[in-house]
Amino acid sequence: MQAFIEPLFVNIAIVFSFTHLLNMFFPLHPGVIPSLKNKVIFGVISGIGALVCMMFPIETLKDSFFDLRNVPIMIVTLYAGWLPGAICSLFVIVARSGMGGDFAWLGVVLTLLAYVVALIYQGFFDEDKRRWVSAIYIAVIYTLFYILFIHSYLEFLTIDFYLVYFSSFLIAFFSCIFLIERLVKINMQLKETVYLDKLAVAGQMAAAIAHEVRNPMTTIRGMIQFLGSTTSDEKLKEHSPLLIEELDRTNKIITDYLSMVKPDIPKLESIDVETILIDVVSITAPYGSIHNVEVSLREIGSYLICTDEPKLKQGLINIIKNGIEAIDHAGTINIYKYKVTKKYITIAIEDNGKGMTEKELEQIGLPFYTTKAKGTGLGMMVTFKLIKDMSGKLRYESELNEGTRVLLTLPLSTNSDQLQKEVVM
């Protein structure tokens, strides 16, 4: 039995090491769709990891080679998609064919089995609330087929082998999923820490300059408005509206700063989410019409959420407005129910605009980052803060030239008492 255990524990260590290595160079984040380049890199790194596993097989089973090479195949397919899984599988198939032996064909079949099973159930695995259920289902299906194949063609295998090998496989598979989920949470916490640090810096700047700048601006705006309405100078009459517009835009930037850092406890109350969305759509639809964009709301259903209504409306308007401006020509903004759990409801706001790159997704919500020619990057930062203050979550999913989907998760009113305590604390 020791001859079985030692190489398999080495294989488990290899799988963990390559998972950490991948996260070190390409931090894992939820909802971020990898670019084609990254998918290829994921496939190559996973393939190398599988090949390293093949260097430490169980060597006491005639000319068969058993190791945990199929774990990287299944993991990378489930998390990154068909292309990385295919690349990893190709590495393994070529290597196993090159090793030869009477059972080389069986090794290739089992490799393809791992890839196909993971590919079939990838969509089911992508749903966060069912991830562990689907992982168990995938592992059981693959294990049963695996046992059926090797039991039919490799009669020399003992019960000790079955117990040790498949226990190791399940430990590696589930531990790797657990590790990835933990790494994703840690990466999100680090990202939030950086965000809060930048928010604090922006807040200090805002507190220092807002009051001193606003007072003279108000005086200047009043004088321009007065002179523009009373003067006979045509040039002044022509340009005064533009001057007032620019002053108002500057004032809005200062207001965004203050909204971003102002300590404000949200007034949480139970409100029907569909009612809020109907109001927001009626507000943003005219702006969409100007840009030839249709803002449509699918039936959500009656769900009471625990929220601050004015702040939620402000955040939703910012999100929809950004979606409208991301569409160059005619397009649509679709708002629909994405997911409901016992404690939360997730609303999707999806556009068919120009989308964002992976790098742009990582920076969205940071101060001064914007893709607009005249933007400041503060609007989305304010939106993130508004949603966070209500114990909600905001997540962006996007692909260049394919559009963007914003997932807004809000607490249902069943948690209102607890949430109010958390906000006060």
Tab-separated table of C-alpha atoms in Angstrom:
chain	number	residue	atom	x	y	z
A	1	MET	CA	0.000	0.000	0.000
A	2	GLN	CA	2.926	2.341	0.705
A	3	ALA	CA	3.921	2.041	-2.952
A	4	PHE	CA	0.520	3.510	-3.820
A	5	ILE	CA	0.407	6.248	-1.182
A	6	GLU	CA	3.788	7.956	-1.676
A	7	PRO	CA	3.499	8.903	-5.388
A	8	LEU	CA	-0.118	9.981	-4.957
A	9	PHE	CA	0.737	12.334	-2.098
A	10	VAL	CA	3.492	13.774	-4.287
A	11	ASN	CA	0.847	14.276	-6.999
A	12	ILE	CA	-1.449	16.092	-4.561
A	13	ALA	CA	1.413	18.415	-3.580
A	14	ILE	CA	2.117	19.099	-7.271
A	15	VAL	CA	-1.524	20.019	-7.957
A	16	PHE	CA	-1.571	22.421	-4.990
A	17	SER	CA	1.769	23.964	-5.986
A	18	PHE	CA	0.650	24.692	-9.537
A	19	THR	CA	-2.645	26.164	-8.280
A	20	HIS	CA	-0.710	28.607	-6.087
A	21	LEU	CA	1.692	29.329	-8.939
A	22	LEU	CA	-1.156	30.178	-11.292
A	23	ASN	CA	-2.766	32.470	-8.711
A	24	MET	CA	0.569	34.191	-8.080
A	25	PHE	CA	0.936	35.361	-11.685
A	26	PHE	CA	-2.767	35.575	-12.610
A	27	PRO	CA	-4.799	36.380	-9.457
A	28	LEU	CA	-8.148	34.608	-9.501
A	29	HIS	CA	-11.252	36.809	-9.310
A	30	PRO	CA	-14.940	35.875	-9.592
A	31	GLY	CA	-16.794	36.930	-12.721
A	32	VAL	CA	-13.688	37.915	-14.681
A	33	ILE	CA	-13.746	36.256	-18.093
A	34	PRO	CA	-10.129	35.419	-19.036
A	35	SER	CA	-8.837	36.770	-22.320
A	36	LEU	CA	-7.866	34.350	-25.088
A	37	LYS	CA	-4.199	34.840	-24.191
A	38	ASN	CA	-4.833	34.014	-20.526
A	39	LYS	CA	-6.914	30.978	-21.434
A	40	VAL	CA	-4.007	29.627	-23.445
A	41	ILE	CA	-1.638	30.347	-20.548
A	42	PHE	CA	-3.995	28.603	-18.093
A	43	GLY	CA	-4.104	25.583	-20.391
A	44	VAL	CA	-0.312	25.451	-20.773
A	45	ILE	CA	0.395	25.821	-17.031
A	46	SER	CA	-2.228	23.176	-16.197
A	47	GLY	CA	-0.778	20.912	-18.880
A	48	ILE	CA	2.697	21.269	-17.403
A	49	GLY	CA	1.281	20.486	-13.970
A	50	ALA	CA	-0.367	17.337	-15.345
A	51	LEU	CA	2.912	16.295	-16.997
A	52	VAL	CA	4.766	16.738	-13.715
A	53	CYS	CA	2.166	14.505	-12.054
A	54	MET	CA	2.899	11.893	-14.731
A	55	MET	CA	6.553	11.919	-13.691
A	56	PHE	CA	5.562	10.377	-10.339
A	57	PRO	CA	3.160	7.518	-11.136
A	58	ILE	CA	2.451	4.326	-9.230
A	59	GLU	CA	5.171	2.057	-10.633
A	60	THR	CA	4.112	-1.369	-9.342
A	61	LEU	CA	1.161	-2.006	-11.661
A	62	LYS	CA	2.793	-3.716	-14.673
A	63	ASP	CA	2.957	-1.328	-17.656
A	64	SER	CA	0.016	0.825	-16.532
A	65	PHE	CA	0.622	4.333	-15.189
A	66	PHE	CA	-1.669	5.756	-12.515
A	67	ASP	CA	-1.333	9.298	-11.196
A	68	LEU	CA	-3.522	12.383	-10.696
A	69	ARG	CA	-2.963	13.933	-14.123
A	70	ASN	CA	-6.719	14.193	-14.721
A	71	VAL	CA	-7.325	16.491	-11.736
A	72	PRO	CA	-5.708	19.540	-13.475
A	73	ILE	CA	-7.715	18.742	-16.602
A	74	MET	CA	-11.030	18.769	-14.747
A	75	ILE	CA	-10.220	21.804	-12.599
A	76	VAL	CA	-9.029	24.036	-15.450
A	77	THR	CA	-12.009	23.014	-17.615
A	78	LEU	CA	-14.513	23.758	-14.852
A	79	TYR	CA	-13.042	27.148	-13.973
A	80	ALA	CA	-11.603	28.458	-17.257
A	81	GLY	CA	-13.590	26.766	-20.023
A	82	TRP	CA	-13.188	24.376	-22.916
A	83	LEU	CA	-10.030	25.846	-24.483
A	84	PRO	CA	-7.687	25.581	-21.463
A	85	GLY	CA	-9.120	22.119	-20.757
A	86	ALA	CA	-8.476	21.029	-24.347
A	87	ILE	CA	-4.882	22.300	-24.232
A	88	CYS	CA	-4.215	20.499	-20.949
A	89	SER	CA	-5.810	17.308	-22.283
A	90	LEU	CA	-3.696	17.505	-25.435
A	91	PHE	CA	-0.514	17.705	-23.349
A	92	VAL	CA	-1.532	14.575	-21.436
A	93	ILE	CA	-2.668	12.604	-24.488
A	94	VAL	CA	0.562	13.285	-26.373
A	95	ALA	CA	2.674	12.374	-23.339
A	96	ARG	CA	0.731	9.204	-22.568
A	97	SER	CA	0.837	8.074	-26.203
A	98	GLY	CA	4.577	8.658	-26.243
A	99	MET	CA	5.053	6.513	-23.149
A	100	GLY	CA	3.508	3.565	-24.985
A	101	GLY	CA	2.527	0.249	-23.424
A	102	ASP	CA	-0.436	-2.086	-23.835
A	103	PHE	CA	-2.731	0.261	-21.908
A	104	ALA	CA	-1.794	3.553	-23.551
A	105	TRP	CA	-5.157	3.663	-25.296
A	106	LEU	CA	-6.925	3.294	-21.941
A	107	GLY	CA	-4.976	6.251	-20.540
A	108	VAL	CA	-6.070	8.367	-23.510
A	109	VAL	CA	-9.706	7.316	-23.056
A	110	LEU	CA	-9.655	8.199	-19.353
A	111	THR	CA	-8.105	11.580	-20.158
A	112	LEU	CA	-10.869	12.326	-22.663
A	113	LEU	CA	-13.434	11.108	-20.129
A	114	ALA	CA	-12.165	13.632	-17.544
A	115	TYR	CA	-12.338	16.460	-20.089
A	116	VAL	CA	-15.798	15.550	-21.422
A	117	VAL	CA	-17.386	15.121	-17.969
A	118	ALA	CA	-15.984	18.476	-16.780
A	119	LEU	CA	-17.051	20.192	-20.004
A	120	ILE	CA	-20.615	18.844	-19.858
A	121	TYR	CA	-21.191	20.043	-16.296
A	122	GLN	CA	-19.227	23.293	-16.477
A	123	GLY	CA	-22.348	25.464	-16.814
A	124	PHE	CA	-23.881	23.804	-13.761
A	125	PHE	CA	-20.614	24.275	-11.840
A	126	ASP	CA	-20.509	28.017	-12.687
A	127	GLU	CA	-23.550	28.725	-10.505
A	128	ASP	CA	-22.094	29.832	-7.164
A	129	LYS	CA	-24.848	28.480	-4.946
A	130	ARG	CA	-24.573	25.008	-6.528
A	131	ARG	CA	-20.814	24.795	-6.906
A	132	TRP	CA	-20.147	22.210	-4.226
A	133	VAL	CA	-23.223	20.171	-5.139
A	134	SER	CA	-22.135	20.090	-8.767
A	135	ALA	CA	-18.528	19.281	-7.746
A	136	ILE	CA	-19.764	16.231	-5.829
A	137	TYR	CA	-21.942	15.202	-8.746
A	138	ILE	CA	-19.054	15.550	-11.228
A	139	ALA	CA	-16.671	13.605	-8.999
A	140	VAL	CA	-19.160	10.759	-8.514
A	141	ILE	CA	-19.960	10.482	-12.229
A	142	TYR	CA	-16.305	10.504	-13.251
A	143	THR	CA	-15.260	8.055	-10.510
A	144	LEU	CA	-17.978	5.549	-11.451
A	145	PHE	CA	-17.002	5.607	-15.130
A	146	TYR	CA	-13.316	5.437	-14.230
A	147	ILE	CA	-13.845	2.360	-12.037
A	148	LEU	CA	-15.983	0.735	-14.720
A	149	PHE	CA	-13.272	1.175	-17.368
A	150	ILE	CA	-10.281	-0.017	-15.357
A	151	HIS	CA	-12.189	-2.884	-13.726
A	152	SER	CA	-13.140	-4.143	-17.182
A	153	TYR	CA	-9.624	-4.079	-18.633
A	154	LEU	CA	-7.197	-4.231	-15.695
A	155	GLU	CA	-8.077	-7.340	-13.749
A	156	PHE	CA	-4.821	-7.312	-11.754
A	157	LEU	CA	-5.792	-4.263	-9.669
A	158	THR	CA	-6.435	-4.966	-5.973
A	159	ILE	CA	-8.943	-3.548	-3.543
A	160	ASP	CA	-6.098	-1.668	-1.819
A	161	PHE	CA	-5.387	0.174	-5.061
A	162	TYR	CA	-9.023	1.213	-5.512
A	163	LEU	CA	-9.274	2.533	-1.965
A	164	VAL	CA	-6.008	4.467	-2.017
A	165	TYR	CA	-6.149	5.795	-5.568
A	166	PHE	CA	-9.732	7.057	-5.585
A	167	SER	CA	-9.447	8.462	-2.059
A	168	SER	CA	-6.411	10.423	-3.241
A	169	PHE	CA	-8.214	11.546	-6.376
A	170	LEU	CA	-11.218	12.843	-4.397
A	171	ILE	CA	-8.983	14.532	-1.822
A	172	ALA	CA	-7.014	16.286	-4.572
A	173	PHE	CA	-10.137	17.272	-6.535
A	174	PHE	CA	-12.158	18.715	-3.640
A	175	SER	CA	-9.138	20.250	-1.899
A	176	CYS	CA	-8.161	22.027	-5.104
A	177	ILE	CA	-11.668	23.492	-5.464
A	178	PHE	CA	-11.597	24.575	-1.809
A	179	LEU	CA	-8.166	26.154	-2.317
A	180	ILE	CA	-9.281	28.064	-5.395
A	181	GLU	CA	-12.408	29.365	-3.647
A	182	ARG	CA	-10.295	30.532	-0.703
A	183	LEU	CA	-7.777	32.212	-2.998
A	184	VAL	CA	-10.617	34.009	-4.788
A	185	LYS	CA	-11.939	35.349	-1.465
A	186	ILE	CA	-8.467	36.423	-0.352
A	187	ASN	CA	-7.883	38.204	-3.674
A	188	MET	CA	-11.212	40.004	-3.311
A	189	GLN	CA	-10.303	41.097	0.229
A	190	LEU	CA	-6.935	42.398	-0.948
A	191	LYS	CA	-8.608	44.253	-3.788
A	192	GLU	CA	-11.108	45.794	-1.371
A	193	THR	CA	-8.283	46.833	0.953
A	194	VAL	CA	-6.533	48.649	-1.897
A	195	TYR	CA	-9.844	50.240	-2.842
A	196	LEU	CA	-10.457	51.476	0.713
A	197	ASP	CA	-6.928	52.884	0.935
A	198	LYS	CA	-7.434	54.863	-2.260
A	199	LEU	CA	-10.862	55.933	-1.009
A	200	ALA	CA	-9.269	57.275	2.171
A	201	VAL	CA	-6.714	59.276	0.175
A	202	ALA	CA	-9.438	60.717	-2.038
A	203	GLY	CA	-11.454	61.538	1.072
A	204	GLN	CA	-8.647	63.507	2.648
A	205	MET	CA	-8.269	65.507	-0.544
A	206	ALA	CA	-11.995	66.121	-0.696
A	207	ALA	CA	-12.216	67.326	2.867
A	208	ALA	CA	-9.297	69.690	2.295
A	209	ILE	CA	-10.462	71.422	-0.875
A	210	ALA	CA	-14.247	71.064	-1.174
A	211	HIS	CA	-15.320	73.901	1.119
A	212	GLU	CA	-12.616	76.314	-0.023
A	213	VAL	CA	-13.361	75.802	-3.717
A	214	ARG	CA	-17.150	75.700	-3.578
A	215	ASN	CA	-17.748	79.155	-2.087
A	216	PRO	CA	-15.925	81.171	-4.776
A	217	MET	CA	-17.430	78.942	-7.458
A	218	THR	CA	-20.951	79.774	-6.269
A	219	THR	CA	-20.150	83.466	-6.411
A	220	ILE	CA	-18.646	83.179	-9.912
A	221	ARG	CA	-21.637	81.205	-11.189
A	222	GLY	CA	-24.080	83.799	-9.849
A	223	MET	CA	-22.163	86.665	-11.422
A	224	ILE	CA	-21.939	84.944	-14.828
A	225	GLN	CA	-25.653	84.165	-14.737
A	226	PHE	CA	-26.478	87.747	-13.825
A	227	LEU	CA	-24.177	89.296	-16.411
A	228	GLY	CA	-25.333	86.913	-19.101
A	229	SER	CA	-28.956	87.971	-18.626
A	230	THR	CA	-28.317	91.732	-18.402
A	231	THR	CA	-25.363	92.475	-20.681
A	232	SER	CA	-25.600	93.668	-24.254
A	233	ASP	CA	-22.340	91.928	-25.133
A	234	GLU	CA	-23.263	89.166	-27.593
A	235	LYS	CA	-20.073	87.219	-26.948
A	236	LEU	CA	-20.806	87.070	-23.218
A	237	LYS	CA	-24.419	86.043	-23.856
A	238	GLU	CA	-23.210	83.311	-26.213
A	239	HIS	CA	-20.596	81.837	-23.898
A	240	SER	CA	-22.203	82.299	-20.467
A	241	PRO	CA	-24.273	79.063	-20.678
A	242	LEU	CA	-21.093	77.110	-21.451
A	243	LEU	CA	-19.297	78.717	-18.506
A	244	ILE	CA	-22.194	77.882	-16.190
A	245	GLU	CA	-22.268	74.299	-17.504
A	246	GLU	CA	-18.557	73.839	-16.785
A	247	LEU	CA	-18.931	75.315	-13.306
A	248	ASP	CA	-21.828	72.933	-12.633
A	249	ARG	CA	-19.715	70.022	-13.833
A	250	THR	CA	-16.916	71.059	-11.486
A	251	ASN	CA	-19.421	71.357	-8.665
A	252	LYS	CA	-20.655	67.837	-9.428
A	253	ILE	CA	-17.098	66.506	-9.132
A	254	ILE	CA	-16.845	68.063	-5.682
A	255	THR	CA	-20.246	66.621	-4.747
A	256	ASP	CA	-19.067	63.191	-5.875
A	257	TYR	CA	-16.021	63.552	-3.663
A	258	LEU	CA	-18.149	64.483	-0.666
A	259	SER	CA	-20.647	61.672	-1.303
A	260	MET	CA	-17.769	59.252	-1.475
A	261	VAL	CA	-16.289	60.075	1.923
A	262	LYS	CA	-19.183	61.492	3.901
A	263	PRO	CA	-19.946	59.257	6.897
A	264	ASP	CA	-23.585	58.503	6.360
A	265	ILE	CA	-25.617	55.672	7.900
A	266	PRO	CA	-28.143	54.438	5.346
A	267	LYS	CA	-31.812	54.456	6.355
A	268	LEU	CA	-32.792	50.884	5.642
A	269	GLU	CA	-36.401	49.970	4.958
A	270	SER	CA	-38.339	47.181	3.258
A	271	ILE	CA	-39.217	48.082	-0.320
A	272	ASP	CA	-40.381	46.090	-3.330
A	273	VAL	CA	-37.381	45.827	-5.642
A	274	GLU	CA	-39.575	45.770	-8.765
A	275	THR	CA	-41.157	49.089	-7.793
A	276	ILE	CA	-37.720	50.705	-7.500
A	277	LEU	CA	-36.617	49.284	-10.839
A	278	ILE	CA	-39.766	50.537	-12.576
A	279	ASP	CA	-39.078	54.051	-11.244
A	280	VAL	CA	-35.417	53.904	-12.316
A	281	VAL	CA	-36.308	52.680	-15.816
A	282	SER	CA	-38.832	55.508	-16.223
A	283	ILE	CA	-36.106	57.987	-15.243
A	284	THR	CA	-33.376	56.577	-17.499
A	285	ALA	CA	-35.519	55.633	-20.522
A	286	PRO	CA	-35.611	59.212	-21.958
A	287	TYR	CA	-31.811	59.429	-21.677
A	288	GLY	CA	-31.609	56.082	-23.453
A	289	SER	CA	-33.909	57.296	-26.235
A	290	ILE	CA	-31.608	60.242	-26.901
A	291	HIS	CA	-28.765	57.748	-27.472
A	292	ASN	CA	-30.984	55.333	-29.424
A	293	VAL	CA	-30.836	52.769	-26.616
A	294	GLU	CA	-33.855	50.902	-25.273
A	295	VAL	CA	-33.965	50.300	-21.519
A	296	SER	CA	-36.157	47.248	-20.858
A	297	LEU	CA	-37.190	45.604	-17.598
A	298	ARG	CA	-38.299	41.992	-17.456
A	299	GLU	CA	-40.751	40.913	-14.783
A	300	ILE	CA	-38.859	40.577	-11.505
A	301	GLY	CA	-41.585	39.435	-9.135
A	302	SER	CA	-42.495	40.643	-5.670
A	303	TYR	CA	-39.363	40.669	-3.503
A	304	LEU	CA	-38.967	42.946	-0.508
A	305	ILE	CA	-35.403	44.155	-0.121
A	306	CYS	CA	-33.783	45.926	2.809
A	307	THR	CA	-32.306	49.091	1.342
A	308	ASP	CA	-32.006	52.864	1.352
A	309	GLU	CA	-34.303	53.782	-1.560
A	310	PRO	CA	-32.751	57.132	-2.648
A	311	LYS	CA	-29.220	55.720	-2.549
A	312	LEU	CA	-30.183	52.565	-4.400
A	313	LYS	CA	-31.890	54.614	-7.107
A	314	GLN	CA	-28.818	56.817	-7.427
A	315	GLY	CA	-26.581	53.766	-7.800
A	316	LEU	CA	-28.881	52.115	-10.357
A	317	ILE	CA	-29.128	55.302	-12.412
A	318	ASN	CA	-25.313	55.562	-12.488
A	319	ILE	CA	-24.990	51.943	-13.650
A	320	ILE	CA	-27.660	52.227	-16.360
A	321	LYS	CA	-26.325	55.589	-17.534
A	322	ASN	CA	-22.855	54.075	-17.936
A	323	GLY	CA	-24.355	51.177	-19.883
A	324	ILE	CA	-26.162	53.550	-22.228
A	325	GLU	CA	-22.993	55.558	-22.852
A	326	ALA	CA	-21.044	52.358	-23.568
A	327	ILE	CA	-23.249	51.640	-26.602
A	328	ASP	CA	-21.934	53.391	-29.698
A	329	HIS	CA	-24.970	52.828	-31.888
A	330	ALA	CA	-28.458	51.418	-31.343
A	331	GLY	CA	-28.627	48.934	-28.496
A	332	THR	CA	-30.486	47.679	-25.455
A	333	ILE	CA	-30.140	47.630	-21.680
A	334	ASN	CA	-31.828	44.538	-20.250
A	335	ILE	CA	-32.668	44.383	-16.540
A	336	TYR	CA	-33.756	41.026	-15.132
A	337	LYS	CA	-33.719	38.748	-12.119
A	338	TYR	CA	-30.466	36.760	-12.108
A	339	LYS	CA	-30.590	34.715	-8.907
A	340	VAL	CA	-32.522	34.510	-5.632
A	341	THR	CA	-31.384	32.834	-2.412
A	342	LYS	CA	-32.857	32.755	1.079
A	343	LYS	CA	-31.047	35.946	2.043
A	344	TYR	CA	-30.283	37.818	-1.185
A	345	ILE	CA	-31.594	38.703	-4.620
A	346	THR	CA	-29.283	39.427	-7.548
A	347	ILE	CA	-30.386	41.731	-10.346
A	348	ALA	CA	-28.579	41.731	-13.684
A	349	ILE	CA	-28.168	44.878	-15.784
A	350	GLU	CA	-26.854	43.834	-19.177
A	351	ASP	CA	-25.887	45.907	-22.201
A	352	ASN	CA	-24.616	45.063	-25.681
A	353	GLY	CA	-22.044	47.839	-25.744
A	354	LYS	CA	-18.328	47.839	-26.429
A	355	GLY	CA	-17.467	45.882	-23.290
A	356	MET	CA	-14.244	46.034	-21.313
A	357	THR	CA	-10.927	44.260	-21.259
A	358	GLU	CA	-9.784	42.204	-18.290
A	359	LYS	CA	-7.463	45.028	-17.248
A	360	GLU	CA	-10.282	47.582	-17.364
A	361	LEU	CA	-12.487	45.306	-15.262
A	362	GLU	CA	-9.838	45.122	-12.555
A	363	GLN	CA	-9.703	48.929	-12.266
A	364	ILE	CA	-13.394	49.762	-12.405
A	365	GLY	CA	-14.529	51.611	-9.306
A	366	LEU	CA	-11.071	52.987	-8.515
A	367	PRO	CA	-10.741	56.777	-8.192
A	368	PHE	CA	-9.901	58.695	-11.353
A	369	TYR	CA	-10.193	55.620	-13.570
A	370	THR	CA	-12.636	56.090	-16.440
A	371	THR	CA	-13.025	55.093	-20.076
A	372	LYS	CA	-14.935	58.271	-20.909
A	373	ALA	CA	-13.300	61.272	-22.547
A	374	LYS	CA	-14.803	63.713	-20.030
A	375	GLY	CA	-15.266	61.352	-17.088
A	376	THR	CA	-13.586	61.581	-13.676
A	377	GLY	CA	-13.940	57.982	-12.519
A	378	LEU	CA	-15.730	59.111	-9.371
A	379	GLY	CA	-19.251	58.133	-10.422
A	380	MET	CA	-18.634	54.379	-10.194
A	381	MET	CA	-16.614	54.804	-7.014
A	382	VAL	CA	-19.602	56.521	-5.424
A	383	THR	CA	-21.876	53.759	-6.729
A	384	PHE	CA	-19.708	51.031	-5.214
A	385	LYS	CA	-19.765	52.844	-1.872
A	386	LEU	CA	-23.554	53.323	-1.949
A	387	ILE	CA	-24.148	49.624	-2.596
A	388	LYS	CA	-21.581	48.565	0.015
A	389	ASP	CA	-23.211	50.821	2.645
A	390	MET	CA	-26.443	48.856	2.153
A	391	SER	CA	-24.654	45.498	2.651
A	392	GLY	CA	-24.985	44.820	-1.068
A	393	LYS	CA	-22.451	43.663	-3.631
A	394	LEU	CA	-21.649	44.854	-7.131
A	395	ARG	CA	-19.875	42.671	-9.661
A	396	TYR	CA	-18.971	43.345	-13.287
A	397	GLU	CA	-18.686	40.728	-16.021
A	398	SER	CA	-17.580	41.867	-19.435
A	399	GLU	CA	-15.904	40.853	-22.652
A	400	LEU	CA	-14.519	43.238	-25.227
A	401	ASN	CA	-16.978	43.956	-28.072
A	402	GLU	CA	-19.534	41.614	-26.456
A	403	GLY	CA	-21.096	43.863	-23.819
A	404	THR	CA	-21.160	44.083	-20.045
A	405	ARG	CA	-23.289	42.529	-17.335
A	406	VAL	CA	-23.535	44.127	-13.893
A	407	LEU	CA	-24.683	41.838	-11.082
A	408	LEU	CA	-26.223	43.770	-8.197
A	409	THR	CA	-26.818	41.667	-5.081
A	410	LEU	CA	-29.100	43.110	-2.391
A	411	PRO	CA	-30.293	41.729	0.978
A	412	LEU	CA	-33.888	40.627	1.302
A	413	SER	CA	-35.928	42.278	4.036
A	414	THR	CA	-35.895	39.143	6.215
A	415	ASN	CA	-32.437	40.291	7.316
A	416	SER	CA	-33.390	43.901	7.996
A	417	ASP	CA	-32.888	43.837	11.769
A	418	GLN	CA	-29.489	42.174	11.583
A	419	LEU	CA	-28.338	44.434	8.748
A	420	GLN	CA	-29.366	47.541	10.654
A	421	LYS	CA	-27.235	46.379	13.596
A	422	GLU	CA	-24.257	45.731	11.323
A	423	VAL	CA	-24.504	49.157	9.698
A	424	VAL	CA	-24.763	50.951	13.077
A	425	MET	CA	-21.773	49.031	14.452
